[in-house]
């Protein structure tokens, strides 16, 4: 049995192949601001596989058991799914009366298409192999009650047909989960069908809660301009997830900006971040906003350029989307991988107008990766700039952070896994 015993300051998964700093940056900020563990800083760890409704019950027990929290008037900083837990607790356990304000960091109020992408594609060729294949990933993932509550719950999220002509279908309707969609045990009459049906029902229940926010001050940090999956397409609703395809829009790479804002109609009142979902709080502006909201008297953030506003050699231009990836994402020690970057602008701009900086971090140092322009004439017509860098994998096996920095915006991260051939078998 696994038991949640603390927030994840860093992650090490699959032996030496995945090391990411997770909450150490956020916890460091809070402690630097003067918060003390067990006195003014209370960490609530939980098992993310459970339903958020079950976790909300446990949060209520946690608050009731802490004398400093029992009487209320405290602030909550909630990252990702933790924001869903917070909303449920405030709504169904009378928690709203105890909360002063909530800071939501990349919370998928309207779900995340990445949850369905996991069912469709898994975690990538190497991770899929280590996990036992895509069929195993589907069986295990669908056994987690929380996965259903992360399904996209916005209108027209899932579409049968083409981009030009489609009919939307309800991903939360259990009748759609049949035929070749899922492993046999989740089909009608299967041993795990109840898990799926109850999970989808809870997801619909969560949507109702999200649509009726409590009367509590809320600050929503929404990732912006990073390429993020938004729509699912299938030519045939009965087709296997192997044949699903996805198109994207803006977000933090995991949660679309509209989902984190809990609205497709407006973004007013939300705070943007350039950093990817897992460490969205590492954005310098977001750190300043957290400090200002939690500590009276802290000066507001220094005025800075608007997110997406970049000074180029052609003048001020506005980024509409950033897409970056490493191909292949897994290489043997000493082998090469490409860093591919695509910048989409609102206005037209010329080749060389922006100079992205790419570095790979290892052994406490960061090595600069040379980046060359790969923009075509057609790209320029579509207001796109493309870049390509070639990096050499470090000699040791591990997962390494590759940092992409765009002047006036900040730094976001990609990850390269280094594993020799025997490790992949």
mmCIF file of C-alpha atoms in Angstrom:
data_model
loop_
_atom_site.group_PDB
_atom_site.id
_atom_site.type_symbol
_atom_site.label_atom_id
_atom_site.label_comp_id
_atom_site.label_asym_id
_atom_site.label_seq_id
_atom_site.Cartn_x
_atom_site.Cartn_y
_atom_site.Cartn_z
ATOM 1 C CA UNK A 1 0.000 0.000 0.000
ATOM 2 C CA UNK A 2 1.222 3.494 -0.844
ATOM 3 C CA UNK A 3 0.661 6.328 1.580
ATOM 4 C CA UNK A 4 1.003 10.057 0.904
ATOM 5 C CA UNK A 5 3.579 11.275 3.410
ATOM 6 C CA UNK A 6 4.597 14.708 2.166
ATOM 7 C CA UNK A 7 4.712 17.097 -0.752
ATOM 8 C CA UNK A 8 7.024 16.041 -3.534
ATOM 9 C CA UNK A 9 10.022 18.357 -3.385
ATOM 10 C CA UNK A 10 11.618 16.409 -6.229
ATOM 11 C CA UNK A 11 10.646 13.387 -8.315
ATOM 12 C CA UNK A 12 12.753 10.346 -9.131
ATOM 13 C CA UNK A 13 10.875 7.788 -11.206
ATOM 14 C CA UNK A 14 11.977 4.818 -13.317
ATOM 15 C CA UNK A 15 15.309 4.359 -11.558
ATOM 16 C CA UNK A 16 17.724 7.076 -12.651
ATOM 17 C CA UNK A 17 15.669 8.186 -15.627
ATOM 18 C CA UNK A 18 13.467 10.979 -14.315
ATOM 19 C CA UNK A 19 14.526 13.633 -11.828
ATOM 20 C CA UNK A 20 12.540 16.864 -11.647
ATOM 21 C CA UNK A 21 12.443 19.569 -9.004
ATOM 22 C CA UNK A 22 8.773 19.804 -8.130
ATOM 23 C CA UNK A 23 7.680 21.697 -5.030
ATOM 24 C CA UNK A 24 11.070 22.564 -3.570
ATOM 25 C CA UNK A 25 10.959 25.930 -5.364
ATOM 26 C CA UNK A 26 7.503 26.812 -4.008
ATOM 27 C CA UNK A 27 8.279 25.611 -0.487
ATOM 28 C CA UNK A 28 11.540 27.535 -0.543
ATOM 29 C CA UNK A 29 9.666 30.714 -1.485
ATOM 30 C CA UNK A 30 7.119 30.294 1.308
ATOM 31 C CA UNK A 31 9.812 29.633 3.888
ATOM 32 C CA UNK A 32 11.820 32.623 2.648
ATOM 33 C CA UNK A 33 8.700 34.720 3.193
ATOM 34 C CA UNK A 34 8.788 33.710 6.865
ATOM 35 C CA UNK A 35 6.272 30.856 6.975
ATOM 36 C CA UNK A 36 7.192 28.160 9.485
ATOM 37 C CA UNK A 37 6.337 24.487 9.153
ATOM 38 C CA UNK A 38 3.657 23.393 11.629
ATOM 39 C CA UNK A 39 3.055 26.966 12.808
ATOM 40 C CA UNK A 40 2.069 29.092 9.827
ATOM 41 C CA UNK A 41 2.814 26.660 6.989
ATOM 42 C CA UNK A 42 0.820 23.441 6.758
ATOM 43 C CA UNK A 43 1.444 20.938 3.978
ATOM 44 C CA UNK A 44 -1.388 18.639 2.935
ATOM 45 C CA UNK A 45 -0.069 15.598 1.020
ATOM 46 C CA UNK A 46 -2.539 13.270 -0.651
ATOM 47 C CA UNK A 47 -2.760 10.277 -2.950
ATOM 48 C CA UNK A 48 -3.433 11.807 -6.358
ATOM 49 C CA UNK A 49 -4.926 8.532 -7.645
ATOM 50 C CA UNK A 50 -7.979 8.825 -5.383
ATOM 51 C CA UNK A 51 -11.109 10.729 -6.269
ATOM 52 C CA UNK A 52 -10.834 14.412 -5.411
ATOM 53 C CA UNK A 53 -14.045 13.961 -3.429
ATOM 54 C CA UNK A 54 -12.335 11.423 -1.167
ATOM 55 C CA UNK A 55 -9.306 13.703 -0.847
ATOM 56 C CA UNK A 56 -11.581 16.628 0.065
ATOM 57 C CA UNK A 57 -12.922 14.558 2.985
ATOM 58 C CA UNK A 58 -9.366 13.931 4.122
ATOM 59 C CA UNK A 59 -8.568 17.624 3.794
ATOM 60 C CA UNK A 60 -11.512 18.395 6.064
ATOM 61 C CA UNK A 61 -10.142 15.931 8.635
ATOM 62 C CA UNK A 62 -6.694 17.510 8.287
ATOM 63 C CA UNK A 63 -8.042 21.018 8.926
ATOM 64 C CA UNK A 64 -10.144 19.839 11.874
ATOM 65 C CA UNK A 65 -7.159 18.110 13.483
ATOM 66 C CA UNK A 66 -4.891 21.185 13.383
ATOM 67 C CA UNK A 67 -5.663 23.705 16.156
ATOM 68 C CA UNK A 68 -4.122 26.552 14.155
ATOM 69 C CA UNK A 69 -6.480 25.850 11.237
ATOM 70 C CA UNK A 70 -9.609 24.744 12.996
ATOM 71 C CA UNK A 71 -10.952 28.266 13.540
ATOM 72 C CA UNK A 72 -10.279 29.323 9.962
ATOM 73 C CA UNK A 73 -9.108 32.590 8.379
ATOM 74 C CA UNK A 74 -6.210 31.057 6.486
ATOM 75 C CA UNK A 75 -5.000 31.171 2.885
ATOM 76 C CA UNK A 76 -4.579 28.203 0.552
ATOM 77 C CA UNK A 77 -2.014 27.837 -2.228
ATOM 78 C CA UNK A 78 -3.187 24.992 -4.467
ATOM 79 C CA UNK A 79 -1.307 23.596 -7.439
ATOM 80 C CA UNK A 80 -2.975 21.696 -10.284
ATOM 81 C CA UNK A 81 -5.454 19.060 -9.041
ATOM 82 C CA UNK A 82 -5.071 20.436 -5.520
ATOM 83 C CA UNK A 83 -7.274 23.303 -6.678
ATOM 84 C CA UNK A 84 -10.079 20.845 -7.471
ATOM 85 C CA UNK A 85 -9.730 19.331 -4.003
ATOM 86 C CA UNK A 86 -9.937 22.825 -2.527
ATOM 87 C CA UNK A 87 -13.076 23.733 -4.466
ATOM 88 C CA UNK A 88 -14.828 20.512 -3.443
ATOM 89 C CA UNK A 89 -13.833 20.989 0.199
ATOM 90 C CA UNK A 90 -15.074 24.580 0.242
ATOM 91 C CA UNK A 91 -18.376 23.585 -1.358
ATOM 92 C CA UNK A 92 -19.228 20.245 0.243
ATOM 93 C CA UNK A 93 -17.538 20.548 3.642
ATOM 94 C CA UNK A 94 -18.310 24.189 4.513
ATOM 95 C CA UNK A 95 -14.671 25.058 4.022
ATOM 96 C CA UNK A 96 -15.402 28.375 2.326
ATOM 97 C CA UNK A 97 -16.221 29.946 5.692
ATOM 98 C CA UNK A 98 -12.705 29.219 6.936
ATOM 99 C CA UNK A 99 -10.741 30.479 3.958
ATOM 100 C CA UNK A 100 -9.443 34.006 3.511
ATOM 101 C CA UNK A 101 -8.255 33.538 -0.087
ATOM 102 C CA UNK A 102 -7.120 30.819 -2.486
ATOM 103 C CA UNK A 103 -4.270 31.025 -4.990
ATOM 104 C CA UNK A 104 -4.795 28.484 -7.756
ATOM 105 C CA UNK A 105 -1.696 27.531 -9.750
ATOM 106 C CA UNK A 106 -2.602 25.864 -13.041
ATOM 107 C CA UNK A 107 -5.765 24.209 -11.753
ATOM 108 C CA UNK A 108 -7.658 22.263 -14.470
ATOM 109 C CA UNK A 109 -11.109 23.580 -13.564
ATOM 110 C CA UNK A 110 -12.461 22.440 -16.940
ATOM 111 C CA UNK A 111 -10.171 19.435 -17.218
ATOM 112 C CA UNK A 112 -7.049 18.617 -19.198
ATOM 113 C CA UNK A 113 -6.927 16.949 -22.606
ATOM 114 C CA UNK A 114 -3.638 15.371 -21.519
ATOM 115 C CA UNK A 115 -5.690 12.890 -19.468
ATOM 116 C CA UNK A 116 -7.197 11.512 -22.680
ATOM 117 C CA UNK A 117 -3.872 11.770 -24.478
ATOM 118 C CA UNK A 118 -2.428 9.427 -21.832
ATOM 119 C CA UNK A 119 -5.125 6.880 -22.645
ATOM 120 C CA UNK A 120 -4.461 7.339 -26.353
ATOM 121 C CA UNK A 121 -0.655 7.515 -26.452
ATOM 122 C CA UNK A 122 0.635 6.702 -22.975
ATOM 123 C CA UNK A 123 3.768 8.499 -21.788
ATOM 124 C CA UNK A 124 6.021 8.074 -24.807
ATOM 125 C CA UNK A 125 7.778 5.061 -26.368
ATOM 126 C CA UNK A 126 10.404 4.536 -23.666
ATOM 127 C CA UNK A 127 8.109 5.043 -20.673
ATOM 128 C CA UNK A 128 5.414 2.901 -22.315
ATOM 129 C CA UNK A 129 7.921 0.081 -22.750
ATOM 130 C CA UNK A 130 9.063 0.296 -19.131
ATOM 131 C CA UNK A 131 5.442 0.372 -17.918
ATOM 132 C CA UNK A 132 4.514 -2.774 -19.846
ATOM 133 C CA UNK A 133 2.939 -1.293 -22.978
ATOM 134 C CA UNK A 134 0.003 0.961 -23.825
ATOM 135 C CA UNK A 135 -2.596 -1.687 -22.930
ATOM 136 C CA UNK A 136 -1.181 -1.910 -19.401
ATOM 137 C CA UNK A 137 -1.135 1.884 -19.097
ATOM 138 C CA UNK A 138 -4.792 2.032 -20.105
ATOM 139 C CA UNK A 139 -5.858 -0.660 -17.643
ATOM 140 C CA UNK A 140 -3.986 0.941 -14.760
ATOM 141 C CA UNK A 141 -4.817 4.569 -15.573
ATOM 142 C CA UNK A 142 -8.538 3.860 -15.825
ATOM 143 C CA UNK A 143 -8.410 2.267 -12.352
ATOM 144 C CA UNK A 144 -7.556 5.672 -10.820
ATOM 145 C CA UNK A 145 -10.785 7.502 -9.822
ATOM 146 C CA UNK A 146 -8.993 10.843 -10.239
ATOM 147 C CA UNK A 147 -8.322 10.389 -13.959
ATOM 148 C CA UNK A 148 -12.022 10.778 -14.812
ATOM 149 C CA UNK A 149 -12.193 14.048 -12.886
ATOM 150 C CA UNK A 150 -9.379 15.365 -15.095
ATOM 151 C CA UNK A 151 -11.206 14.616 -18.345
ATOM 152 C CA UNK A 152 -11.981 17.779 -20.354
ATOM 153 C CA UNK A 153 -15.409 19.047 -19.376
ATOM 154 C CA UNK A 154 -15.739 22.015 -21.714
ATOM 155 C CA UNK A 155 -18.151 22.253 -24.632
ATOM 156 C CA UNK A 156 -17.179 20.505 -27.880
ATOM 157 C CA UNK A 157 -13.988 19.128 -26.317
ATOM 158 C CA UNK A 158 -14.354 15.801 -28.125
ATOM 159 C CA UNK A 159 -15.311 15.670 -31.780
ATOM 160 C CA UNK A 160 -16.283 13.003 -34.278
ATOM 161 C CA UNK A 161 -15.387 13.975 -37.826
ATOM 162 C CA UNK A 162 -12.904 16.514 -39.151
ATOM 163 C CA UNK A 163 -11.861 20.012 -38.172
ATOM 164 C CA UNK A 164 -14.068 21.364 -40.928
ATOM 165 C CA UNK A 165 -17.122 19.237 -40.122
ATOM 166 C CA UNK A 166 -17.695 17.436 -36.860
ATOM 167 C CA UNK A 167 -20.281 16.544 -34.248
ATOM 168 C CA UNK A 168 -19.340 16.854 -30.599
ATOM 169 C CA UNK A 169 -19.847 13.967 -28.196
ATOM 170 C CA UNK A 170 -19.913 13.831 -24.406
ATOM 171 C CA UNK A 171 -16.753 12.199 -23.033
ATOM 172 C CA UNK A 172 -18.464 11.939 -19.616
ATOM 173 C CA UNK A 173 -21.290 9.782 -20.984
ATOM 174 C CA UNK A 174 -20.601 6.180 -19.940
ATOM 175 C CA UNK A 175 -22.453 4.915 -23.027
ATOM 176 C CA UNK A 176 -19.622 6.255 -25.185
ATOM 177 C CA UNK A 177 -17.087 4.088 -23.324
ATOM 178 C CA UNK A 178 -17.629 0.805 -25.108
ATOM 179 C CA UNK A 179 -16.558 -1.147 -28.170
ATOM 180 C CA UNK A 180 -12.852 -0.785 -28.930
ATOM 181 C CA UNK A 181 -12.273 2.158 -26.615
ATOM 182 C CA UNK A 182 -11.188 0.411 -23.462
ATOM 183 C CA UNK A 183 -9.840 -2.847 -21.983
ATOM 184 C CA UNK A 184 -12.406 -5.631 -21.605
ATOM 185 C CA UNK A 185 -12.763 -5.303 -17.825
ATOM 186 C CA UNK A 186 -14.120 -1.739 -18.257
ATOM 187 C CA UNK A 187 -16.740 -2.691 -20.859
ATOM 188 C CA UNK A 188 -20.394 -3.210 -19.828
ATOM 189 C CA UNK A 189 -20.518 -6.325 -17.682
ATOM 190 C CA UNK A 190 -16.785 -6.181 -16.984
ATOM 191 C CA UNK A 191 -15.251 -6.471 -13.515
ATOM 192 C CA UNK A 192 -14.164 -2.801 -13.451
ATOM 193 C CA UNK A 193 -17.126 -1.225 -15.210
ATOM 194 C CA UNK A 194 -18.347 0.215 -11.910
ATOM 195 C CA UNK A 195 -15.071 2.135 -11.467
ATOM 196 C CA UNK A 196 -15.556 3.800 -14.847
ATOM 197 C CA UNK A 197 -19.238 4.591 -14.374
ATOM 198 C CA UNK A 198 -18.725 6.071 -10.899
ATOM 199 C CA UNK A 199 -15.676 7.978 -12.083
ATOM 200 C CA UNK A 200 -17.589 9.627 -14.921
ATOM 201 C CA UNK A 201 -20.479 10.445 -12.567
ATOM 202 C CA UNK A 202 -18.080 12.139 -10.152
ATOM 203 C CA UNK A 203 -16.574 14.092 -13.038
ATOM 204 C CA UNK A 204 -20.012 15.448 -13.933
ATOM 205 C CA UNK A 205 -20.655 16.260 -10.279
ATOM 206 C CA UNK A 206 -17.354 18.149 -10.169
ATOM 207 C CA UNK A 207 -18.364 20.189 -13.225
ATOM 208 C CA UNK A 208 -21.433 21.398 -11.338
ATOM 209 C CA UNK A 209 -19.267 22.473 -8.385
ATOM 210 C CA UNK A 210 -16.849 24.343 -10.644
ATOM 211 C CA UNK A 211 -19.751 26.183 -12.274
ATOM 212 C CA UNK A 212 -20.821 27.597 -8.883
ATOM 213 C CA UNK A 213 -17.746 29.074 -7.158
ATOM 214 C CA UNK A 214 -17.936 29.969 -3.448
ATOM 215 C CA UNK A 215 -17.793 33.533 -2.189
ATOM 216 C CA UNK A 216 -14.051 33.455 -1.513
ATOM 217 C CA UNK A 217 -11.351 35.648 -3.020
ATOM 218 C CA UNK A 218 -9.596 33.621 -5.711
ATOM 219 C CA UNK A 219 -6.412 34.289 -7.650
ATOM 220 C CA UNK A 220 -5.994 32.077 -10.708
ATOM 221 C CA UNK A 221 -2.566 31.639 -12.305
ATOM 222 C CA UNK A 222 -3.025 30.442 -15.862
ATOM 223 C CA UNK A 223 -0.186 29.182 -18.019
ATOM 224 C CA UNK A 224 -0.101 31.032 -21.310
ATOM 225 C CA UNK A 225 1.314 30.666 -24.846
ATOM 226 C CA UNK A 226 2.827 27.182 -24.394
ATOM 227 C CA UNK A 227 1.470 24.625 -26.872
ATOM 228 C CA UNK A 228 -1.283 22.695 -25.033
ATOM 229 C CA UNK A 229 -3.728 20.049 -26.261
ATOM 230 C CA UNK A 230 -7.279 21.370 -26.449
ATOM 231 C CA UNK A 231 -9.497 19.334 -28.845
ATOM 232 C CA UNK A 232 -9.830 15.591 -29.506
ATOM 233 C CA UNK A 233 -10.801 14.312 -32.950
ATOM 234 C CA UNK A 234 -11.817 10.838 -34.062
ATOM 235 C CA UNK A 235 -13.171 9.888 -37.462
ATOM 236 C CA UNK A 236 -15.359 7.233 -35.849
ATOM 237 C CA UNK A 237 -16.646 7.414 -32.293
ATOM 238 C CA UNK A 238 -16.238 3.663 -31.898
ATOM 239 C CA UNK A 239 -12.590 3.782 -32.983
ATOM 240 C CA UNK A 240 -9.846 2.723 -30.594
ATOM 241 C CA UNK A 241 -7.946 5.496 -28.746
ATOM 242 C CA UNK A 242 -5.027 4.462 -30.962
ATOM 243 C CA UNK A 243 -6.735 6.487 -33.684
ATOM 244 C CA UNK A 244 -7.541 9.617 -31.705
ATOM 245 C CA UNK A 245 -5.809 12.847 -32.738
ATOM 246 C CA UNK A 246 -5.410 16.135 -30.910
ATOM 247 C CA UNK A 247 -5.101 19.800 -31.813
ATOM 248 C CA UNK A 248 -3.747 22.455 -29.506
ATOM 249 C CA UNK A 249 -4.001 26.028 -28.321
ATOM 250 C CA UNK A 250 -2.530 28.074 -25.456
ATOM 251 C CA UNK A 251 -1.805 26.912 -21.929
ATOM 252 C CA UNK A 252 0.972 25.617 -19.684
ATOM 253 C CA UNK A 253 1.625 22.467 -21.700
ATOM 254 C CA UNK A 254 -0.862 20.463 -19.619
ATOM 255 C CA UNK A 255 -3.818 22.691 -18.738
ATOM 256 C CA UNK A 256 -5.352 24.935 -21.420
ATOM 257 C CA UNK A 257 -5.491 28.581 -20.409
ATOM 258 C CA UNK A 258 -9.297 28.483 -20.604
ATOM 259 C CA UNK A 259 -9.499 25.554 -18.214
ATOM 260 C CA UNK A 260 -7.211 27.221 -15.660
ATOM 261 C CA UNK A 261 -9.361 30.358 -15.954
ATOM 262 C CA UNK A 262 -12.546 28.253 -15.591
ATOM 263 C CA UNK A 263 -14.020 30.144 -18.528
ATOM 264 C CA UNK A 264 -13.914 30.216 -22.312
ATOM 265 C CA UNK A 265 -15.469 33.674 -22.290
ATOM 266 C CA UNK A 266 -12.905 35.770 -20.456
ATOM 267 C CA UNK A 267 -9.398 35.776 -19.001
ATOM 268 C CA UNK A 268 -9.787 38.950 -16.974
ATOM 269 C CA UNK A 269 -8.746 38.539 -13.372
ATOM 270 C CA UNK A 270 -6.257 35.769 -14.089
ATOM 271 C CA UNK A 271 -2.474 35.987 -13.819
ATOM 272 C CA UNK A 272 -0.341 34.544 -16.631
ATOM 273 C CA UNK A 273 2.744 32.356 -16.376
ATOM 274 C CA UNK A 274 5.311 31.486 -19.040
ATOM 275 C CA UNK A 275 6.528 28.409 -17.130
ATOM 276 C CA UNK A 276 5.262 24.875 -17.772
ATOM 277 C CA UNK A 277 2.601 23.226 -15.628
ATOM 278 C CA UNK A 278 4.684 21.154 -13.216
ATOM 279 C CA UNK A 279 6.608 24.191 -11.926
ATOM 280 C CA UNK A 280 4.276 27.009 -12.930
ATOM 281 C CA UNK A 281 5.042 28.750 -9.635
ATOM 282 C CA UNK A 282 8.716 29.178 -10.651
ATOM 283 C CA UNK A 283 7.756 32.097 -12.898
ATOM 284 C CA UNK A 284 9.277 35.284 -11.433
ATOM 285 C CA UNK A 285 6.055 37.240 -11.789
ATOM 286 C CA UNK A 286 4.017 34.465 -10.168
ATOM 287 C CA UNK A 287 6.457 34.321 -7.249
ATOM 288 C CA UNK A 288 6.025 38.074 -6.764
ATOM 289 C CA UNK A 289 2.253 37.756 -6.895
ATOM 290 C CA UNK A 290 2.251 34.948 -4.325
ATOM 291 C CA UNK A 291 4.402 37.057 -2.000
ATOM 292 C CA UNK A 292 2.192 40.103 -2.399
ATOM 293 C CA UNK A 293 -0.982 38.112 -1.695
ATOM 294 C CA UNK A 294 0.324 36.216 1.328
ATOM 295 C CA UNK A 295 2.484 38.773 3.128
ATOM 296 C CA UNK A 296 1.033 42.202 3.968
ATOM 297 C CA UNK A 297 3.303 45.061 2.991
ATOM 298 C CA UNK A 298 5.233 43.237 0.279
ATOM 299 C CA UNK A 299 5.677 45.546 -2.694
ATOM 300 C CA UNK A 300 3.812 44.627 -5.872
ATOM 301 C CA UNK A 301 5.731 43.129 -8.788
ATOM 302 C CA UNK A 302 7.869 45.532 -10.747
ATOM 303 C CA UNK A 303 6.080 46.604 -13.905
ATOM 304 C CA UNK A 304 7.188 44.397 -16.779
ATOM 305 C CA UNK A 305 6.338 43.764 -20.379
ATOM 306 C CA UNK A 306 3.054 42.038 -21.067
ATOM 307 C CA UNK A 307 3.260 38.272 -21.312
ATOM 308 C CA UNK A 308 3.866 37.496 -24.950
ATOM 309 C CA UNK A 309 5.240 40.960 -25.744
ATOM 310 C CA UNK A 310 8.746 40.581 -27.140
ATOM 311 C CA UNK A 311 11.172 43.236 -28.334
ATOM 312 C CA UNK A 312 12.559 41.957 -31.636
ATOM 313 C CA UNK A 313 14.877 43.433 -34.248
ATOM 314 C CA UNK A 314 11.656 44.331 -36.111
ATOM 315 C CA UNK A 315 10.189 46.120 -33.090
ATOM 316 C CA UNK A 316 7.632 44.935 -30.552
ATOM 317 C CA UNK A 317 5.914 41.690 -31.530
ATOM 318 C CA UNK A 318 3.385 39.560 -29.675
ATOM 319 C CA UNK A 319 3.796 35.827 -29.212
ATOM 320 C CA UNK A 320 0.594 33.839 -29.592
ATOM 321 C CA UNK A 321 2.020 30.367 -28.972
ATOM 322 C CA UNK A 322 5.308 28.640 -28.179
ATOM 323 C CA UNK A 323 5.947 25.028 -29.057
ATOM 324 C CA UNK A 324 9.168 23.251 -28.140
ATOM 325 C CA UNK A 325 10.162 19.601 -28.062
ATOM 326 C CA UNK A 326 13.178 17.304 -28.047
ATOM 327 C CA UNK A 327 13.452 14.654 -30.766
ATOM 328 C CA UNK A 328 14.032 11.934 -29.814
ATOM 329 C CA UNK A 329 13.225 12.485 -26.120
ATOM 330 C CA UNK A 330 15.280 9.419 -25.115
ATOM 331 C CA UNK A 331 18.856 8.871 -26.388
ATOM 332 C CA UNK A 332 21.905 6.834 -25.443
ATOM 333 C CA UNK A 333 24.826 8.548 -23.648
ATOM 334 C CA UNK A 334 26.867 10.681 -26.024
ATOM 335 C CA UNK A 335 24.266 10.567 -28.812
ATOM 336 C CA UNK A 336 22.577 13.570 -30.412
ATOM 337 C CA UNK A 337 19.036 14.937 -30.120
ATOM 338 C CA UNK A 338 17.334 17.885 -31.786
ATOM 339 C CA UNK A 339 15.730 20.753 -29.890
ATOM 340 C CA UNK A 340 12.911 22.041 -32.096
ATOM 341 C CA UNK A 341 11.316 25.407 -31.339
ATOM 342 C CA UNK A 342 8.342 27.087 -32.995
ATOM 343 C CA UNK A 343 7.283 30.646 -32.160
ATOM 344 C CA UNK A 344 3.941 31.898 -33.496
ATOM 345 C CA UNK A 345 3.377 35.659 -33.614
ATOM 346 C CA UNK A 346 0.324 37.840 -34.039
ATOM 347 C CA UNK A 347 2.209 40.138 -36.407
ATOM 348 C CA UNK A 348 4.608 39.333 -39.219
ATOM 349 C CA UNK A 349 8.298 39.316 -38.378
ATOM 350 C CA UNK A 350 11.568 38.499 -40.083
ATOM 351 C CA UNK A 351 14.122 35.740 -39.786
ATOM 352 C CA UNK A 352 16.470 36.306 -36.864
ATOM 353 C CA UNK A 353 14.151 38.754 -35.147
ATOM 354 C CA UNK A 354 14.241 36.676 -31.942
ATOM 355 C CA UNK A 355 17.183 34.770 -30.473
ATOM 356 C CA UNK A 356 16.004 32.000 -28.136
ATOM 357 C CA UNK A 357 18.586 30.654 -25.705
ATOM 358 C CA UNK A 358 18.790 26.912 -25.049
ATOM 359 C CA UNK A 359 20.845 25.310 -22.259
ATOM 360 C CA UNK A 360 21.143 21.802 -20.846
ATOM 361 C CA UNK A 361 21.655 21.595 -17.088
ATOM 362 C CA UNK A 362 23.848 18.893 -15.563
ATOM 363 C CA UNK A 363 26.333 18.592 -12.712
ATOM 364 C CA UNK A 364 25.400 22.043 -11.327
ATOM 365 C CA UNK A 365 26.301 23.752 -14.621
ATOM 366 C CA UNK A 366 24.362 24.706 -17.739
ATOM 367 C CA UNK A 367 25.886 24.257 -21.184
ATOM 368 C CA UNK A 368 24.685 26.516 -23.983
ATOM 369 C CA UNK A 369 23.267 24.766 -27.055
ATOM 370 C CA UNK A 370 23.812 26.448 -30.408
ATOM 371 C CA UNK A 371 20.501 27.267 -32.098
ATOM 372 C CA UNK A 372 20.108 27.903 -35.820
ATOM 373 C CA UNK A 373 17.212 29.333 -37.796
ATOM 374 C CA UNK A 374 14.991 26.808 -39.608
ATOM 375 C CA UNK A 375 12.263 29.169 -40.835
ATOM 376 C CA UNK A 376 10.838 28.682 -44.318
ATOM 377 C CA UNK A 377 9.201 31.238 -46.592
ATOM 378 C CA UNK A 378 5.842 29.604 -45.879
ATOM 379 C CA UNK A 379 6.500 29.923 -42.138
ATOM 380 C CA UNK A 380 7.060 33.663 -42.506
ATOM 381 C CA UNK A 381 3.749 34.020 -44.326
ATOM 382 C CA UNK A 382 2.089 32.333 -41.352
ATOM 383 C CA UNK A 383 3.951 34.547 -38.828
ATOM 384 C CA UNK A 384 6.063 31.624 -37.598
ATOM 385 C CA UNK A 385 9.734 31.435 -36.659
ATOM 386 C CA UNK A 386 11.380 28.015 -36.288
ATOM 387 C CA UNK A 387 14.705 27.123 -34.692
ATOM 388 C CA UNK A 388 16.747 23.964 -34.348
ATOM 389 C CA UNK A 389 19.506 23.114 -31.930
ATOM 390 C CA UNK A 390 21.523 19.913 -31.682
ATOM 391 C CA UNK A 391 22.572 18.748 -28.234
ATOM 392 C CA UNK A 392 24.884 15.936 -27.225
ATOM 393 C CA UNK A 393 23.553 13.758 -24.436
ATOM 394 C CA UNK A 394 25.662 13.666 -21.248
ATOM 395 C CA UNK A 395 27.686 10.531 -20.578
ATOM 396 C CA UNK A 396 25.675 9.382 -17.560
ATOM 397 C CA UNK A 397 22.140 8.001 -17.489
ATOM 398 C CA UNK A 398 19.589 10.354 -15.997
ATOM 399 C CA UNK A 399 16.939 12.864 -17.020
ATOM 400 C CA UNK A 400 18.285 16.327 -17.752
ATOM 401 C CA UNK A 401 16.556 19.681 -17.820
ATOM 402 C CA UNK A 402 16.807 21.587 -21.099
ATOM 403 C CA UNK A 403 15.948 25.256 -20.583
ATOM 404 C CA UNK A 404 14.425 27.477 -23.226
ATOM 405 C CA UNK A 405 14.709 31.203 -22.531
ATOM 406 C CA UNK A 406 13.018 33.920 -24.547
ATOM 407 C CA UNK A 407 14.057 37.462 -23.694
ATOM 408 C CA UNK A 408 11.335 39.575 -22.015
ATOM 409 C CA UNK A 409 9.365 36.409 -21.169
ATOM 410 C CA UNK A 410 11.346 33.991 -19.052
ATOM 411 C CA UNK A 411 12.447 30.374 -19.010
ATOM 412 C CA UNK A 412 10.517 27.162 -19.492
ATOM 413 C CA UNK A 413 11.848 23.608 -19.413
ATOM 414 C CA UNK A 414 11.962 20.436 -21.497
ATOM 415 C CA UNK A 415 13.458 17.129 -20.408
ATOM 416 C CA UNK A 416 15.901 14.747 -22.104
ATOM 417 C CA UNK A 417 16.198 11.184 -20.829
ATOM 418 C CA UNK A 418 19.576 9.505 -21.319
ATOM 419 C CA UNK A 419 19.523 5.697 -21.236
ATOM 420 C CA UNK A 420 21.700 3.119 -22.976
ATOM 421 C CA UNK A 421 20.198 0.371 -25.101
ATOM 422 C CA UNK A 422 20.289 -2.274 -22.355
ATOM 423 C CA UNK A 423 18.353 0.038 -20.006
ATOM 424 C CA UNK A 424 15.551 0.306 -22.553
ATOM 425 C CA UNK A 425 15.046 -3.469 -22.822
#
